[in-house]
Every structure is written in structure tokens, then in C-alpha cells.
Coordinates of C-alpha atoms (C1' of nucleotides) in Angstrom, one line a residue:
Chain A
X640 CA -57.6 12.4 -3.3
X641 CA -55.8 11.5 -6.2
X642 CA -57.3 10.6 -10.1
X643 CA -58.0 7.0 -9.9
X644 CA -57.1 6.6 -14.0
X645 CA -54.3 8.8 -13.2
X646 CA -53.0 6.5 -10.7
X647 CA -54.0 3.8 -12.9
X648 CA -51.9 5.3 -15.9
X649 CA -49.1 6.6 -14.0
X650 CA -48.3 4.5 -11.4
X651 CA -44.9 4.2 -11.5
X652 CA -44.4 8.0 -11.5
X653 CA -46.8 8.8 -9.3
X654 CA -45.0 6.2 -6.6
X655 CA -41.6 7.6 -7.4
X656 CA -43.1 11.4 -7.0
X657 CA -45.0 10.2 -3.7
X658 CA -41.2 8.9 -2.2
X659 CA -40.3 12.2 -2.5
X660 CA -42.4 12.7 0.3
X661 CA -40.6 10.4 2.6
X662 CA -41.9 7.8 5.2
X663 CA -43.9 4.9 3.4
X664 CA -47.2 5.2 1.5
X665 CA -47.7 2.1 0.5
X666 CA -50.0 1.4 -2.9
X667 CA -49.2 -2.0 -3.3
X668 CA -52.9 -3.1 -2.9
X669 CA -54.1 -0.5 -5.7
X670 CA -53.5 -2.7 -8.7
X671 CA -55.1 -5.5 -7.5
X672 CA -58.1 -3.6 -6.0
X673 CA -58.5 -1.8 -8.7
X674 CA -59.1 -4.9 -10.8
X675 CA -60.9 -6.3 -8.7
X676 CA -63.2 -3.9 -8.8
X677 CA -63.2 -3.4 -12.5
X678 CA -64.4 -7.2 -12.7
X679 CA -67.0 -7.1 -10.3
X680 CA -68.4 -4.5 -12.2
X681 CA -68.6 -5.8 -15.3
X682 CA -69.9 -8.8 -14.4
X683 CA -72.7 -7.0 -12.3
X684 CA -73.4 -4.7 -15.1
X685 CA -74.3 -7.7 -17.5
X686 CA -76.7 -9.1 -15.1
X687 CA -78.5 -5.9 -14.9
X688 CA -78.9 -4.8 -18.1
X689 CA -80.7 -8.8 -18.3
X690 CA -82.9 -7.9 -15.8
X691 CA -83.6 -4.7 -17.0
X692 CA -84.6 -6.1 -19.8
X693 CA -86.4 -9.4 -18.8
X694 CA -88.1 -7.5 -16.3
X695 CA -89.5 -4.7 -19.0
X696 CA -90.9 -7.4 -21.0
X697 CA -92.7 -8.9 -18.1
X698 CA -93.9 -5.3 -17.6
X699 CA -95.5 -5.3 -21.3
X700 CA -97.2 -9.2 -20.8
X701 CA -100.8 -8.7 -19.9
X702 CA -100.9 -12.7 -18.7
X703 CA -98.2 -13.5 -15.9
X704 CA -98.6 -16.9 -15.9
X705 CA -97.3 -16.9 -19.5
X706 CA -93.9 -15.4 -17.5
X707 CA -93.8 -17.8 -14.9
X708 CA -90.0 -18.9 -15.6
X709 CA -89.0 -15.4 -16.4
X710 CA -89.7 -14.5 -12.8
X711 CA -88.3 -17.0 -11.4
X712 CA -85.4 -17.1 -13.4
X713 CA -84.9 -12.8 -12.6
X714 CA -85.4 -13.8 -8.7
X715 CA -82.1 -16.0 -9.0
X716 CA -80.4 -13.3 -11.1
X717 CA -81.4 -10.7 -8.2
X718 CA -80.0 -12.9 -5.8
X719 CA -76.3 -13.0 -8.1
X720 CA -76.4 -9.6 -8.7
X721 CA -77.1 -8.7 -4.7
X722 CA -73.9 -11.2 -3.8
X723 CA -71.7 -9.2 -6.9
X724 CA -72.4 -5.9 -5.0
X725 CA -72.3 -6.8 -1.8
X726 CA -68.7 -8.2 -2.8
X727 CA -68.1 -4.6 -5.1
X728 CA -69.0 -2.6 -1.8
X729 CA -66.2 -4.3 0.1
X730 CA -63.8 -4.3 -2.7
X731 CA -64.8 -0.2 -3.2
X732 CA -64.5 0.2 0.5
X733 CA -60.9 -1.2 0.0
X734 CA -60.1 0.9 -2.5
X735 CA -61.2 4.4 -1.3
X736 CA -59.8 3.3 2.3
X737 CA -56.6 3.2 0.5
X738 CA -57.4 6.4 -1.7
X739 CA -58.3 8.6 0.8
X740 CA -55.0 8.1 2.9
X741 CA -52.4 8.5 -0.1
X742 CA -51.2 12.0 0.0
X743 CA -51.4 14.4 -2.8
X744 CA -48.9 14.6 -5.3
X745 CA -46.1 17.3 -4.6
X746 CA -45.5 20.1 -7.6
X747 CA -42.7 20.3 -9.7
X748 CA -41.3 23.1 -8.5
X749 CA -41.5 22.2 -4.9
X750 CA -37.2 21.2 -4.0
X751 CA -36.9 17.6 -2.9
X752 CA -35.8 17.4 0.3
X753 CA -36.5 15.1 3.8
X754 CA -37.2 17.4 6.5
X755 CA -37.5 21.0 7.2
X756 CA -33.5 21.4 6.8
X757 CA -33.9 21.1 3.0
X758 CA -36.6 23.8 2.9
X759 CA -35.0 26.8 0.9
X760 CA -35.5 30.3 1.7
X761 CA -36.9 32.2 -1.6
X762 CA -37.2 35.9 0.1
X763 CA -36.6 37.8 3.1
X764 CA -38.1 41.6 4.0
X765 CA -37.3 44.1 6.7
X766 CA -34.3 45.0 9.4
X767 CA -34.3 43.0 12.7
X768 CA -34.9 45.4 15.9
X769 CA -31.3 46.3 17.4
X770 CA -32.2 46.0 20.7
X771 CA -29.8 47.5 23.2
X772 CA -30.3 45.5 26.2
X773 CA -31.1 41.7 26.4
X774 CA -34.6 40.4 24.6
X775 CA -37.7 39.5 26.6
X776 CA -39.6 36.3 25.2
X777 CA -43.5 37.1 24.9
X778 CA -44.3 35.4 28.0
X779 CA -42.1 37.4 30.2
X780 CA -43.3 40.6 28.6
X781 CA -47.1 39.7 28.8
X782 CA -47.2 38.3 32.1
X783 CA -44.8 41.5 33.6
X784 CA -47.6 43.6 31.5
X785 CA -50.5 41.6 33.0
X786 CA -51.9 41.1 29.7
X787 CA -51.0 37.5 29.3
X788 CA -52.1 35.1 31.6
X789 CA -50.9 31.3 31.7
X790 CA -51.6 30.3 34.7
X791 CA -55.3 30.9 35.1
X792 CA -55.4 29.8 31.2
X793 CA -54.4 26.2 32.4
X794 CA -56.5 27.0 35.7
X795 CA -59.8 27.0 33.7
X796 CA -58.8 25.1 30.7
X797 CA -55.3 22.9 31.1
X798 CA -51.8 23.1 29.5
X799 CA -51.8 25.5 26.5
X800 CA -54.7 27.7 27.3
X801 CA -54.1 31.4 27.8
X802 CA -56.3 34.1 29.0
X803 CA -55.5 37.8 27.8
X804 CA -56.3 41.0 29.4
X805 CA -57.1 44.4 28.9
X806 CA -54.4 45.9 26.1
X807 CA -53.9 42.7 25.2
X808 CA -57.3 41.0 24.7
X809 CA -57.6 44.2 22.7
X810 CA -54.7 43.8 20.9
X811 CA -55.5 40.5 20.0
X812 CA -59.0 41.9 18.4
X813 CA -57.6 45.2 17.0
X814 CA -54.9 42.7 14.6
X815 CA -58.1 40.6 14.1
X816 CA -60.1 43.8 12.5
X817 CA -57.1 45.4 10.9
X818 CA -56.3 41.8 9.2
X819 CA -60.0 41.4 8.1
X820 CA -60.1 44.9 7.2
X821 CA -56.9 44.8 4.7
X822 CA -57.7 41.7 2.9
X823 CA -61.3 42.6 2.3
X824 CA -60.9 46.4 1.2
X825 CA -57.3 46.0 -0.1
X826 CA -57.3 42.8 -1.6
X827 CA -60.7 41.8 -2.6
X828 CA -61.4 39.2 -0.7
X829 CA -65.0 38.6 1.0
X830 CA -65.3 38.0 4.3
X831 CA -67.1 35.4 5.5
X832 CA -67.5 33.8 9.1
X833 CA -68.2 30.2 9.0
X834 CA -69.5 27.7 11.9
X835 CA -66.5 26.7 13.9
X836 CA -68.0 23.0 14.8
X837 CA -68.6 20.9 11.7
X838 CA -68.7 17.0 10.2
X839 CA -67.1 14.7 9.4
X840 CA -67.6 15.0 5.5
X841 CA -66.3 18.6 5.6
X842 CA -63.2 17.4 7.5
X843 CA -62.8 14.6 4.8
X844 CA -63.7 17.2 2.3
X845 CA -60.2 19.4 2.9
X846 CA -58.4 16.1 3.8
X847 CA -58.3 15.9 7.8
X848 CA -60.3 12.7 7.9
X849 CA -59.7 10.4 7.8
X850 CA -56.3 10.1 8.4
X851 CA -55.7 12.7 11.6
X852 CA -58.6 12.1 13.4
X853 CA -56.3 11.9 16.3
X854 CA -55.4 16.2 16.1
X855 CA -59.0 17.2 16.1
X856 CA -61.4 18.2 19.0
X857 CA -64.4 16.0 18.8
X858 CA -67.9 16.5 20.6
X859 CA -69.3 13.3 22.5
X860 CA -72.7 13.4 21.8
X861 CA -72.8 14.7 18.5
X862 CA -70.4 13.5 15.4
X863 CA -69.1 17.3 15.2
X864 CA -65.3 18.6 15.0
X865 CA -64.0 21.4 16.3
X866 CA -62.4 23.3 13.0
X867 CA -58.4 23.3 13.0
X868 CA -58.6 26.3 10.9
X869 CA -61.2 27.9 9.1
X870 CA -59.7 26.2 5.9
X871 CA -62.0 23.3 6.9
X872 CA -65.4 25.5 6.7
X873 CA -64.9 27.5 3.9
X874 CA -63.6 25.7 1.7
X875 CA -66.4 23.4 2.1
X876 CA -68.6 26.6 1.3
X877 CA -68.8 25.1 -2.1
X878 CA -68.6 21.1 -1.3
X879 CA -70.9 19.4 -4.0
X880 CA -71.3 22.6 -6.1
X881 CA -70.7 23.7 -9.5
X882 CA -69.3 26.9 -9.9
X883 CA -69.3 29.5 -12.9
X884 CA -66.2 30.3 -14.7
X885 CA -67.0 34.0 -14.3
X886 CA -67.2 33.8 -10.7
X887 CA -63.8 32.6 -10.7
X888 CA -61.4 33.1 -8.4
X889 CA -63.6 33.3 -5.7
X890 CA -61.6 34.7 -3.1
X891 CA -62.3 34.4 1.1
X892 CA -61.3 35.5 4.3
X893 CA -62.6 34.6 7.6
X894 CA -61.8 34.9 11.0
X895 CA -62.3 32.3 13.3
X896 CA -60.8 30.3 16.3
X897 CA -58.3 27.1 16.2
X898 CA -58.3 24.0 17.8
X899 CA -55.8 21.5 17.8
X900 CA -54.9 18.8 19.6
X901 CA -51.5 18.9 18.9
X902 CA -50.2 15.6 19.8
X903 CA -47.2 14.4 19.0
X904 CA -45.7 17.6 20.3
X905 CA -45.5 16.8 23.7
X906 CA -42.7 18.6 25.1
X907 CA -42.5 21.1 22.0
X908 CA -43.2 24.9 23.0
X909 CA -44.8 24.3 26.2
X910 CA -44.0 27.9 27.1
X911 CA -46.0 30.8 25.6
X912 CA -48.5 31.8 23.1
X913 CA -46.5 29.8 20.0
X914 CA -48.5 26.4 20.7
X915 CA -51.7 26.4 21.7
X916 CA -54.9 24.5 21.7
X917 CA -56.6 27.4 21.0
X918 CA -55.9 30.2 18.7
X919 CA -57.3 32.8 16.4
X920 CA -56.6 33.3 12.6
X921 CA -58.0 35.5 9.6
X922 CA -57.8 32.9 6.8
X923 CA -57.1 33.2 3.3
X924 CA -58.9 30.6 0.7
X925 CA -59.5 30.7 -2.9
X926 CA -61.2 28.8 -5.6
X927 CA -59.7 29.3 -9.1
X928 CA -59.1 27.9 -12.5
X929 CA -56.6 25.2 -12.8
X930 CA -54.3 27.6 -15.0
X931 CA -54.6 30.3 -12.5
X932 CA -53.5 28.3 -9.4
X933 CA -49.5 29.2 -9.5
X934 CA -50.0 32.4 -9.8
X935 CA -52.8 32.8 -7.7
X936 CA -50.8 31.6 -5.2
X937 CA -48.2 33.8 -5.8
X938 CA -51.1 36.4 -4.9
X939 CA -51.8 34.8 -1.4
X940 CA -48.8 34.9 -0.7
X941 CA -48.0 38.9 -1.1
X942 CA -51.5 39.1 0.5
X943 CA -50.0 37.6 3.8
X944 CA -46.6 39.3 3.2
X945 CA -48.5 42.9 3.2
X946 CA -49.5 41.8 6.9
X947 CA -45.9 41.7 8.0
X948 CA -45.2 44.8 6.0
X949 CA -47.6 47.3 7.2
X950 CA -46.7 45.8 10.9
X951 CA -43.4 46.5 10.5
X952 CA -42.3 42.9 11.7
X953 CA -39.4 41.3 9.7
X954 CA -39.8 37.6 8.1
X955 CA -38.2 35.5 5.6
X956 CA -40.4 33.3 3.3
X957 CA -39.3 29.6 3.0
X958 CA -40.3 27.2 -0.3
X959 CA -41.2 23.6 2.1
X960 CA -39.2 20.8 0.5
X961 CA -41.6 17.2 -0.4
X962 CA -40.8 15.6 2.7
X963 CA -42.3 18.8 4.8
X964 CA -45.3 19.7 3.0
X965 CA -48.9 18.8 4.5
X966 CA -50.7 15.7 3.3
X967 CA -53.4 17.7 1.1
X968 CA -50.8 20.5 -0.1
X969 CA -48.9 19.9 -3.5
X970 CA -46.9 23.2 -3.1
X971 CA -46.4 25.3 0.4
X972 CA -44.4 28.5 0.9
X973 CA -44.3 29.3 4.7
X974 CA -43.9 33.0 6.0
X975 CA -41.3 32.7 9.5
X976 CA -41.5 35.9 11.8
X977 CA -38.2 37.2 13.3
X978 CA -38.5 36.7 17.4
X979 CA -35.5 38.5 19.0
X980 CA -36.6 36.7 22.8
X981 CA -36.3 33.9 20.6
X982 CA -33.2 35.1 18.2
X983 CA -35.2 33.0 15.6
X984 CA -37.5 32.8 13.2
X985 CA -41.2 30.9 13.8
X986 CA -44.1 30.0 11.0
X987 CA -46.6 33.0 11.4
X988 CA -48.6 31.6 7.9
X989 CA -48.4 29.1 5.4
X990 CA -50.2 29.4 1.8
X991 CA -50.5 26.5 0.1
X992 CA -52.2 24.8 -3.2
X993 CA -54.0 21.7 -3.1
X994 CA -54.1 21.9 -7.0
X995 CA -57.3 19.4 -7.3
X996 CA -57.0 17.3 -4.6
X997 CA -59.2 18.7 -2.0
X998 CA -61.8 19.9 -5.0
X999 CA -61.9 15.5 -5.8
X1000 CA -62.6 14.8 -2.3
X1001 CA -65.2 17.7 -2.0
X1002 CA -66.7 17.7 -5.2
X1003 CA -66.2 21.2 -6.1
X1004 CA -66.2 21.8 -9.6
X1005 CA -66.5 24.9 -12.6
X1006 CA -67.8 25.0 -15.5
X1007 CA -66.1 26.6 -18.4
X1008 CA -68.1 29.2 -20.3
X1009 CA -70.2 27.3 -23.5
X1010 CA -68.2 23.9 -22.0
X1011 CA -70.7 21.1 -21.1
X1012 CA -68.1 19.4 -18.8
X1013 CA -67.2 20.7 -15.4
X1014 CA -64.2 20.2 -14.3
X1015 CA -62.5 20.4 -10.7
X1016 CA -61.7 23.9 -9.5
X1017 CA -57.7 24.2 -7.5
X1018 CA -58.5 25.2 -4.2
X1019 CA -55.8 27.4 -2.0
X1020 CA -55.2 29.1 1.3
X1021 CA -53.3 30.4 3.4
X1022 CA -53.2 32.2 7.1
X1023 CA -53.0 35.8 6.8
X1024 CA -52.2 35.6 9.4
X1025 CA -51.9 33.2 13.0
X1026 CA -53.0 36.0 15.4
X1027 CA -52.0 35.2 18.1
X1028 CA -48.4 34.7 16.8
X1029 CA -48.7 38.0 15.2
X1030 CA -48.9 39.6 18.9
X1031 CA -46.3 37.7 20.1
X1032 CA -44.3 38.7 17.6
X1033 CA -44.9 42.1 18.0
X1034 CA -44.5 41.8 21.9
X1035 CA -41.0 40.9 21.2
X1036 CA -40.3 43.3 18.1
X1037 CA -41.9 46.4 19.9
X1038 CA -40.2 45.7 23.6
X1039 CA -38.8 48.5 25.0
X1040 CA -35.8 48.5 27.3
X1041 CA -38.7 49.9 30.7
X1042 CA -40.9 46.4 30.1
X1043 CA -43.4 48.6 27.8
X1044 CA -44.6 47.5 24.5
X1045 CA -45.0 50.3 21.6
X1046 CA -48.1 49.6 19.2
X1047 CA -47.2 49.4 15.5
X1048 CA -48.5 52.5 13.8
X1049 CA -50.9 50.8 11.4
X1050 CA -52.8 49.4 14.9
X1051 CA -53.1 52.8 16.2
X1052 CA -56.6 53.7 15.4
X1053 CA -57.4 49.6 16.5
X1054 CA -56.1 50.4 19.7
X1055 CA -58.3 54.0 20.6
X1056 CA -55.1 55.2 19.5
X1057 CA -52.8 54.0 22.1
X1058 CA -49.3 54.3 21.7
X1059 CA -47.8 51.4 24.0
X1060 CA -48.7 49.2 26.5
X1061 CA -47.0 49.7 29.9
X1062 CA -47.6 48.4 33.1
Chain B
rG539 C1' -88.6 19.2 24.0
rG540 C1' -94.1 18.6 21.6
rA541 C1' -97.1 18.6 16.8
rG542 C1' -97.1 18.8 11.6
rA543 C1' -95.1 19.4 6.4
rG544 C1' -91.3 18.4 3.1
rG545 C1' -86.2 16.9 0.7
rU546 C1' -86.5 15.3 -7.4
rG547 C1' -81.5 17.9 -12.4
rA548 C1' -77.7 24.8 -12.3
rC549 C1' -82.6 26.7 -10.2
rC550 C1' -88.1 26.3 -9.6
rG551 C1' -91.5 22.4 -9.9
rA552 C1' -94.6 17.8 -11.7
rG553 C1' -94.7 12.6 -11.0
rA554 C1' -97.8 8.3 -6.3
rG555 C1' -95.1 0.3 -8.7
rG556 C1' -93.3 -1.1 -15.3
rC557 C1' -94.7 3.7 -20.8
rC558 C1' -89.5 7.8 -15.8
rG559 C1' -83.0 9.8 -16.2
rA560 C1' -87.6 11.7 -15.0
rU561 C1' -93.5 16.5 -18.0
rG562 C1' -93.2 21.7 -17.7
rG563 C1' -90.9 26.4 -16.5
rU564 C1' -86.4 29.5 -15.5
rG565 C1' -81.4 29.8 -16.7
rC566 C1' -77.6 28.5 -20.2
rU567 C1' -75.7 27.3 -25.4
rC568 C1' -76.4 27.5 -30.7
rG569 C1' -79.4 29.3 -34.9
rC570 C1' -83.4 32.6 -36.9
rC571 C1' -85.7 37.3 -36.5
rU572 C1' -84.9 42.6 -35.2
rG573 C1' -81.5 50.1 -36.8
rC574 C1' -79.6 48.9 -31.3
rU575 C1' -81.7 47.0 -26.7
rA576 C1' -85.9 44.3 -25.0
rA577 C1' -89.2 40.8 -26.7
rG578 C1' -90.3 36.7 -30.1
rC579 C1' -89.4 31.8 -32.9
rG580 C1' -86.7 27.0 -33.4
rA581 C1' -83.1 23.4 -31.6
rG582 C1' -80.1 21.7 -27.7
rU583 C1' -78.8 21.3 -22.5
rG584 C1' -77.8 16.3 -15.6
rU585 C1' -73.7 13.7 -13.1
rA586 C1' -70.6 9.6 -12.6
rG587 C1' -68.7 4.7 -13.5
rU588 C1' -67.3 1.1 -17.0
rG589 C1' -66.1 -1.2 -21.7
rU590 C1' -65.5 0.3 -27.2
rA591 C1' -63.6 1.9 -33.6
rA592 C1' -68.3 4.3 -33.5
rC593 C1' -71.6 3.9 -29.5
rG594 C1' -73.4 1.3 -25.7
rC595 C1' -74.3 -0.5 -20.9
rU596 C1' -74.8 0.5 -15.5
rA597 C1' -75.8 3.6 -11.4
rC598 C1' -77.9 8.0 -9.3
rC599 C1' -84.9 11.5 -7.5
rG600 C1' -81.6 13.5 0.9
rA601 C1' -78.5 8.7 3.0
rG602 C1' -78.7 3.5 4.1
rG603 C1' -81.5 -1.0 4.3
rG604 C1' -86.0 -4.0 2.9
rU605 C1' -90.4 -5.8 -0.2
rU606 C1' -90.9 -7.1 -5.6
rC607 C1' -89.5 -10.2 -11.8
rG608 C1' -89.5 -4.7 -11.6
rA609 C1' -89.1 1.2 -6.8
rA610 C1' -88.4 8.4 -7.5
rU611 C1' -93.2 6.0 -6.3
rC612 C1' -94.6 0.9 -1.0
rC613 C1' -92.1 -0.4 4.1
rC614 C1' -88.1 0.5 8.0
rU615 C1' -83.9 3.4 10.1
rC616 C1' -81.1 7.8 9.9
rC617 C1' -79.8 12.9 8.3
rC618 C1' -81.4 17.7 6.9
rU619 C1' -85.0 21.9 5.9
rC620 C1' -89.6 24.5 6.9
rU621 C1' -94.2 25.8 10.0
rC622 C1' -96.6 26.1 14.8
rC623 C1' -96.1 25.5 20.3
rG624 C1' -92.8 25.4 24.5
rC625 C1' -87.9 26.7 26.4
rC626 C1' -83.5 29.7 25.9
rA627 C1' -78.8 33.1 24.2

RNA sequence: GGAGAGGUGACCGAGAGGCCGAUGGUGCUCGCCUGCUAAGCGAGUGUAGUGUAACGCUACCGAGGGUUCGAAUCCCUCCCUCUCCGCCA
């Protein structure tokens, strides 16, 4: 959520900076709402401090009937002030309806572009395979393997559902611990391993709700969501909190599974792990000082570039342009994996900075040492990384020309040091 | 699922229609004291909204309704936590 003065102060800019984005967010209503509510306050506020006062005086009079018209003048003043507020909660309702759906304001730095074509490549690490026979896509290689299954995964579950098997189930767990392993011994983070069902104020908290209610799994009887990624419970962790400076950054990881609905891609990767319903992913999230949050994520970043490193697997790291960064996200760098079955590269992370705007909408707040104002915290995260993209990616990096799969060396001791996967 | 208890400020914990934005304690900040540390003494210390030159005013005691001139306090609904019993990973 954006700073309602803010957007009162900077309008103009803010709507020019929000174009940027693309599409239409319409604020035409703010102005006029936020008036609106502005009156309706004032006026209500008058009232009350009357009857605050009328009424503490009737308080103090031993003799009521000596306050006769005083309490029935208050009743009528009751009855206003209950018609002001039930008119203010409207208005309000209005306003935050509209608030909650604006998207957050895009950093300077970020280039301005419309779709994913203007995104601009800031780094690349690391030699593609030279494969000397034709490329397998992950499918092919898992299902020749029989360690990827589609078939039963839609048998039990629908269209993208996978089951895994034997070296590759493990597989899938051995990148799981090895992730976990590096980001909490390596880089400091604390590992943490949050519900993967919550509500609906957690999902508003990071910014899902209210506006893509539509992605998320939802449970009938219960108002629970299934988590999209475990962005949603832990940065929630500290929803409502105040937190001290000297704790700061607070630095997480977590494992846990993903569900999305994915709708609107109908069509889009229907083969293979890439899309999927359900996935795992060791997350990356961090709460840190306003004046830390560049280069904190600068930080994430390398933490989710180390990944790719120590697994050998080449990528290229792209700066999003406005028009392709998420709705909570003022800033996004996304890490792409080199496929050779796929001769290109696919999103394996994305670290982002939400600057204040999820800490407004959760309430998460610091306070400076000796300062008596807290202030929000910026929140970050990133995947470090999409697991189940990591092992397709290294299915297709580590193919060999007989069909067999050779585990990176870092994996090794993950994998009751196995050296490949063969049929 | 059955029975009971409870949700109050950063934390603990009083309050049971007006004197309560809320006693007290812990923590924290500042000052004093003290070879150092610990202890001690004094003062201060919630959040948000809104208007202003200063400062007010308003709201908030789990959430939402209701009763009343007036609600942390009474009534209703919901949520959450804890204890015991039952059931079950």
C-alpha cells in the first residue's frame, strides 16, 4: 500500500511514475474520497469532543433531573454522530478498496519499459554445456530415467502434477538440504519453516489479496489459502510487530511447497516440470532499514547467484523493466537458467524489494535506537532457489549422450554419494 | 467433539459503568551516584488519524454489533489462546 499523504502530496508524480507500469490504474476517485473523508471526520470529531464533554459534566451532577435537557440533547448528538460514521465507514471502505489495489511505486533505477522485451540483462556467469549430440528437454530425460512421472501426476492430481521417483525424489530433497544448508551456514540466514495454509490478512499483508484472489488455492470450509510461496508466511512472521534496530536485518530462509493456480496461462508450458501447481522452494526474505534496502538486495541477490555457482548451471541475471515487475515489488532482478533441451533461458529466482509497501499493509515496523517513532521496516525476498526448476535444469545441463544424468559435485554427499542417475 | 478459563501498552499485570489512554512492575531513554561492573536514586517513555503558529481534538483495552447522556467494564455474534476429557497423525 502506498502513503496516503504521499499520494495526497504527490499525485501527479506518483500517477505519472505508476504509467510506467503500463495497463490502467485508475486514481481518479482518490481526491474526492479522500476529502470526503477528511470532512466526515471533522465534523464527527466536533460532535464528540461535545459529548465527551456534556457527558463528563452529567457524570459530576449528583441530581439528574437538573440534566434533563443535556441528555436528551446528547441522545440526538449520538444519533448525528452514529449517521457521520456510518457514512465515514463507507467513504473509508472506498478509499482503502481503492488503496489496496494501486500497485507500489516502481524504483528509480528500475528501466522503463512495457513488457519483458525491455527487461535489460545486468550480468551473466558460467559456459553453456557443448553438448555433442542433440539436447533432451527434462521431461524426456525423467520419464526415460523413470524418475519423473506425468502421467500418474495428473492420474492422482490433474494437469500440472508430477510425481518423482527414486533418484529423483531424492534429488529433489538433496537440492532442498544443500539450499537450506548454504544460506543458513554460509550466509546467515535462519531457517525457519512456516505453516503452508494461512489467512486472508497475511495474504493481504504481502499484497496477494485482495487483488489475485483468483491465483490462490482456497479451502472450502475454512477461510485459509494455500501459500504461493513462503514469502506469504514469513514475512508475516512480524505482521503487527515492532522490531529493534539492532536486530536488523533480520534475515530468513525457509523451505516450503507452492501452490498456484496459474490461470491465465492456459496453454503456456503445459509440458514438464517448468509450470506447475505444485512446487518446492527455499526462500529468501529479509527485514531491514530503509537505507539498507538497495544494498541488501544486492546481497540476496549474490545469495541466489551462489546457488547457480556452486551447481555449476549457467544463468544470466535480468533488471525487470516497470511494466514487468510484480504489483508489491518496486525493484526486481530475475536470475534465468540456461536450458539446452530448451536452447533458452527460464526464471529459476526472482529477488525483489517492496521498499515499504508490504511493511504498510502488514504493519511491520522498527524502532531506531533512543528514537520514539517507529518507522516502517523495507521488506525483501527472493527464491534461492525454485527447486524444482533447479533439477530440471540440471537434468538438461548434466545429460549425457547414454540418457544418464551426472550429479553436480556439490550434491554428491546429498545424494549417498551417487555420481549419476542412469536407467 | 465435550467441559471450563482467558485475551489490556515493547513485555508482565491491575481495573468490574463517569475520577481510565488506563495503577504497578519489567524493559528502554535521559540525568545523578559509584575506581570499573553490578546495585541504587530521580525524571521520562503507547499507536494512529485529523486540524494548527504553538498545541489541541478524536479513536484504539482480541474483532464486529448493541444497551446507555456516558462502556476496557453490561449484552450479543465471531476469532484466537490455555487447561481437562475424548478422538487421532
Amino acid at each position: 500500500m502506498l502513503d496516503i499523504k504521499y499520494l495526497r502530496e504527490n499525485f501527479a508524480a506518483v500517477e505519472k511514475s505508476l504509467a510506467t507500469r503500463g495497463g490502467t490504474i485508475d486514481l481518479s476517485g482518490f481526491t474526492t474520497l479522500d476529502q470526503q473523508r477528511r470532512e466526515l471526520l471533522s465534523k464527527g470529531e466536533v460532535l464528540k469532543a461535545e459529548k465527551n464533554k456534556v457527558s463528563a459534566m452529567i457524570g459530576q451532577t449528583k441530581n439528574k433531573s437538573l440534566v434533563q435537557a443535556e441528555i436528551s440533547s446528547m441522545k440526538e448528538v449520538s444519533a448525528q454522530i452514529k449517521d457521520l460514521d456510518d457514512q465515514l465507514r463507507e467513504v473509508e471502505e472506498q478509499l482503502n478498496q481503492l488503496l489496496m489495489g494501486v500497485p507500489n511505486i516502481p524504483h528509480e533505477k528500475s528501466p522503463i519499459g512495457l513488457s519483458e522485451d525491455d527487461n535489460v540483462e545486468v550480468s551473466s556467469w558460467g559456459e553453456k554445456p557443448n553438448l555433442d549430440f542433440p539436447p533432451k528437454a527434462h521431461w524426456d530425460i525423467g520419464e526415460d530415467l523413470g524418475i519423473l512421472d506425468f502421467e500418474r501426476g495428473s492420474k492422482l492430481s490433474g494437469a500440472r502434477f508430477c510425481v518423482y521417483f527414486g533418484a529423483g525424489a531424492r534429488l529433489e530433497r538433496a537440492l532442498i538440504n544443500f539450499m537450506l544448508d548454504l544460506h543458513t551456514q554460509e550466509h546467515n540466514y535462519k531457517e525457519t519453516l512456516p505453516p503452508f495454509l494461512v489467512n486472508r490478512a497475511s495474504m493481504t499483508g504481502t499484497g496477494q489479496l485482495p487483488k489475485f484472489e483468483n491465483d490462490l488455492f482456497h479451502t472450502e470450509d475454512v477461510d485459509l489459502f494455500l501459500i504461493p510461496t513462503a514469502e506469504v508466511p514469513v514475512t508475516n512472521l512480524h505482521r503487527d510487530e515492532i522490531l529493534n534496530e539492532k536486530d536488523l536485518p533480520l534475515c530468513y530462509t525457509a523451505y516450503t511447497p507452492c501452490f498456484r493456480k496459474e490461470a491465465g496461462s492456459h496453454g503456456k508450458d503445459t509440458r514438464g516440470l517448468i509450470r506447475q501447481h505444485q512446487f518446492n522452494k527455499v526462500e529468501l526474505v529479509k527485514f531491514v532499514r530503509p537505507e539498507d534496502s538497495d544494498a541488501e538486495l544486492d546481497a540476496l541477490l549474490k545469495n541466489a547467484e551462489k546457488v547457480l555457482q556452486l551447481l555449476g548451471l549457467p544463468y544470466r541475471v535480468v533488471d525487470l523493466c516497470t511494466g514487468d515487475i510484480g504489483f508489491s515489488a518496486a525493484r526486481t532482478f530475475d536470475i534465468e537458467v540456461w536450458l539446452p533441451g530448451q536452447q533458452c533461458y527460464r526464471e529459476i529466482s526472482s529477488c525483489s524489494t517492496f521498499r515499504d509497501f508490504q511493511a504498510r499493509r502488514a504493519s511491520i515496523r522498527f524502532r531506531r535506537e533512543g528514537a520514539k517513532k517507529p518507522e516502517l521496516v523495507h521488506t525483501l525476498n527472493g527464491s534461492g532457489l525454485a527447486v524444482g526448476r533447479t533439477l530440471l535444469a540440471i537434468l538438461e545441463n548434466y545429460q549425457q549422450k547414454d540418457g544418464s544424468v551426472v550429479i553436480p559435485e556439490v550434491l554428491k554427499p546429498y545424494m549417498g554419494g551417487l555420481e549419476k542417475i542412469e536407467k
